[in-house]
PDB file of C-alpha atoms in Angstrom:
ATOM      1  CA  GLU A  10      23.880  -8.815   6.620  1.00 62.00           C
ATOM      2  CA  LYS A  11      21.673  -5.827   5.885  1.00 65.00           C
ATOM      3  CA  ALA A  12      19.077  -5.966   3.099  1.00 66.00           C
ATOM      4  CA  ALA A  13      19.848  -3.875   0.035  1.00 71.00           C
ATOM      5  CA  PHE A  14      17.345  -1.022  -0.262  1.00 67.00           C
ATOM      6  CA  PRO A  15      17.584   2.229  -2.148  1.00 70.00           C
ATOM      7  CA  GLU A  16      18.422   5.091   0.165  1.00 72.00           C
ATOM      8  CA  ARG A  17      15.061   6.702  -0.435  1.00 79.00           C
ATOM      9  CA  VAL A  18      11.823   5.455  -1.960  1.00 81.00           C
ATOM     10  CA  GLU A  19       8.993   7.940  -2.318  1.00 85.00           C
ATOM     11  CA  GLY A  20       5.510   7.525  -3.678  1.00 88.00           C
ATOM     12  CA  GLU A  21       2.696   5.107  -3.081  1.00 89.00           C
ATOM     13  CA  ALA A  22       2.270   1.369  -2.837  1.00 90.00           C
ATOM     14  CA  ILE A  23      -0.937  -0.630  -2.844  1.00 90.00           C
ATOM     15  CA  VAL A  24      -1.084  -3.895  -0.932  1.00 94.00           C
ATOM     16  CA  VAL A  25      -4.046  -6.122  -1.735  1.00 92.00           C
ATOM     17  CA  GLY A  26      -4.988  -8.180   1.319  1.00 95.00           C
ATOM     18  CA  LEU A  27      -3.988  -7.264   4.860  1.00 97.00           C
ATOM     19  CA  GLY A  28      -3.623 -10.614   6.599  1.00 95.00           C
ATOM     20  CA  GLY A  29      -1.744  -9.921   9.829  1.00 96.00           C
ATOM     21  CA  GLY A  30      -0.334  -6.698   8.401  1.00 97.00           C
ATOM     22  CA  SER A  31       3.285  -7.858   8.168  1.00 96.00           C
ATOM     23  CA  LEU A  32       3.963  -6.573   4.630  1.00 96.00           C
ATOM     24  CA  PRO A  33       2.622  -3.032   5.151  1.00 96.00           C
ATOM     25  CA  SER A  34       4.356  -2.920   8.552  1.00 95.00           C
ATOM     26  CA  PHE A  35       7.640  -3.943   6.917  1.00 93.00           C
ATOM     27  CA  LEU A  36       7.245  -1.280   4.237  1.00 92.00           C
ATOM     28  CA  ARG A  37       6.356   1.328   6.864  1.00 89.00           C
ATOM     29  CA  HIS A  38       9.452   0.498   8.898  1.00 89.00           C
ATOM     30  CA  PHE A  39      12.062   0.208   6.150  1.00 87.00           C
ATOM     31  CA  LEU A  40      10.721   2.752   3.623  1.00 89.00           C
ATOM     32  CA  PRO A  41       9.540   5.704   5.729  1.00 88.00           C
ATOM     33  CA  ASP A  42       8.908   7.988   2.709  1.00 91.00           C
ATOM     34  CA  LEU A  43       6.539   5.497   1.082  1.00 92.00           C
ATOM     35  CA  ARG A  44       2.776   5.877   1.557  1.00 93.00           C
ATOM     36  CA  VAL A  45       1.058   2.487   1.759  1.00 94.00           C
ATOM     37  CA  THR A  46      -2.612   1.847   1.039  1.00 92.00           C
ATOM     38  CA  VAL A  47      -3.917  -1.597   1.934  1.00 95.00           C
ATOM     39  CA  VAL A  48      -7.125  -2.908   0.416  1.00 94.00           C
ATOM     40  CA  GLU A  49      -8.800  -5.626   2.476  1.00 95.00           C
ATOM     41  CA  LEU A  50     -12.083  -7.282   1.594  1.00 94.00           C
ATOM     42  CA  ASP A  51     -12.976  -8.316   5.167  1.00 96.00           C
ATOM     43  CA  GLY A  52     -13.224  -5.550   7.762  1.00 94.00           C
ATOM     44  CA  ASN A  53     -12.720  -8.100  10.558  1.00 96.00           C
ATOM     45  CA  MET A  54      -9.154  -8.686   9.334  1.00 96.00           C
ATOM     46  CA  LEU A  55      -8.244  -5.108  10.220  1.00 96.00           C
ATOM     47  CA  ASP A  56      -9.498  -5.606  13.774  1.00 96.00           C
ATOM     48  CA  ILE A  57      -7.556  -8.882  14.079  1.00 97.00           C
ATOM     49  CA  ALA A  58      -4.370  -7.377  12.631  1.00 97.00           C
ATOM     50  CA  LYS A  59      -4.540  -4.529  15.153  1.00 96.00           C
ATOM     51  CA  SER A  60      -5.504  -6.588  18.207  1.00 97.00           C
ATOM     52  CA  HIS A  61      -3.355  -9.675  17.627  1.00 97.00           C
ATOM     53  CA  PHE A  62      -0.437  -8.543  15.484  1.00 96.00           C
ATOM     54  CA  GLY A  63       0.131  -4.919  16.520  1.00 95.00           C
ATOM     55  CA  PHE A  64      -0.711  -3.472  13.113  1.00 96.00           C
ATOM     56  CA  ILE A  65      -0.740   0.347  13.112  1.00 93.00           C
ATOM     57  CA  GLU A  66      -2.681   2.638  10.808  1.00 94.00           C
ATOM     58  CA  ASP A  67      -1.268   6.145  10.638  1.00 91.00           C
ATOM     59  CA  GLY A  68      -0.670   8.986   8.187  1.00 89.00           C
ATOM     60  CA  ARG A  69       1.586   6.789   6.033  1.00 92.00           C
ATOM     61  CA  THR A  70      -0.362   3.535   6.223  1.00 94.00           C
ATOM     62  CA  GLU A  71      -4.068   3.422   5.433  1.00 93.00           C
ATOM     63  CA  VAL A  72      -6.491   0.503   5.130  1.00 95.00           C
ATOM     64  CA  ARG A  73      -9.495   0.650   2.848  1.00 92.00           C
ATOM     65  CA  ILE A  74     -12.156  -2.000   3.102  1.00 94.00           C
ATOM     66  CA  GLY A  75     -13.086  -3.116  -0.388  1.00 91.00           C
ATOM     67  CA  ASP A  76     -12.333  -5.399  -3.294  1.00 89.00           C
ATOM     68  CA  GLY A  77      -8.690  -5.521  -4.335  1.00 83.00           C
ATOM     69  CA  LEU A  78      -9.642  -6.500  -7.885  1.00 81.00           C
ATOM     70  CA  TRP A  79     -11.449  -3.183  -8.286  1.00 78.00           C
ATOM     71  CA  VAL A  80      -8.391  -1.311  -7.032  1.00 75.00           C
ATOM     72  CA  ARG A  81      -6.144  -3.140  -9.488  1.00 70.00           C
ATOM     73  CA  ALA A  82      -8.489  -2.397 -12.383  1.00 73.00           C
ATOM     74  CA  THR A  83      -8.614   1.269 -11.381  1.00 73.00           C
ATOM     75  CA  ALA A  84      -4.807   1.454 -11.142  1.00 69.00           C
ATOM     76  CA  ALA A  85      -4.422  -0.166 -14.573  1.00 70.00           C
ATOM     77  CA  GLU A  86      -6.881   2.337 -16.043  1.00 74.00           C
ATOM     78  CA  LYS A  87      -4.976   5.228 -14.456  1.00 71.00           C
ATOM     79  CA  ASP A  88      -1.658   3.850 -15.750  1.00 67.00           C
ATOM     80  CA  GLY A  89      -3.133   3.709 -19.253  1.00 68.00           C
ATOM     81  CA  GLU A  90      -4.275   7.322 -18.993  1.00 69.00           C
ATOM     82  CA  GLU A  91      -0.844   8.445 -17.785  1.00 65.00           C
ATOM     83  CA  LYS A  92       0.900   6.535 -20.571  1.00 63.00           C
ATOM     84  CA  GLY A  93      -1.386   8.191 -23.121  1.00 63.00           C
ATOM     85  CA  LYS A  94      -0.485  11.637 -21.766  1.00 64.00           C
ATOM     86  CA  GLU A  95       3.229  10.837 -21.957  1.00 65.00           C
ATOM     87  CA  GLU A  96       2.821   9.747 -25.576  1.00 66.00           C
ATOM     88  CA  GLY A  97       1.099  13.007 -26.525  1.00 64.00           C
ATOM     89  CA  GLY A  98      -2.493  11.915 -26.052  1.00 57.00           C
ATOM     90  CA  GLN A  99      -5.097  13.793 -24.073  1.00 56.00           C
TER      91      GLN A  99
END
C-alpha cells in the first residue's frame, strides 16, 4: 500500500542531525518540491553519510555544519516576527 502524501509540498524543511542521512534522503525522494536543510554538529557525520550510506547533497538538499539548537532558536524568532507582521505589527 502506498503512503498517503499530498500531491505537492513546497517550501523548506529543517532536519536537525544528519545521522546516515535517511530522513533527508526520504524527503528528497518523495517530496521533490521541498528544499531540505540539514544541520549537523559533527562534520565527520557528513563524510560518513556520503561514503557509507550514499547520502547526496544537491540543489534541494543542503547540509550546514553547526548547532541545531541555534537553528531552532533562529527559526522560532523568525516565526515570531512573521506572526507579528500578520497581526499588524511591524
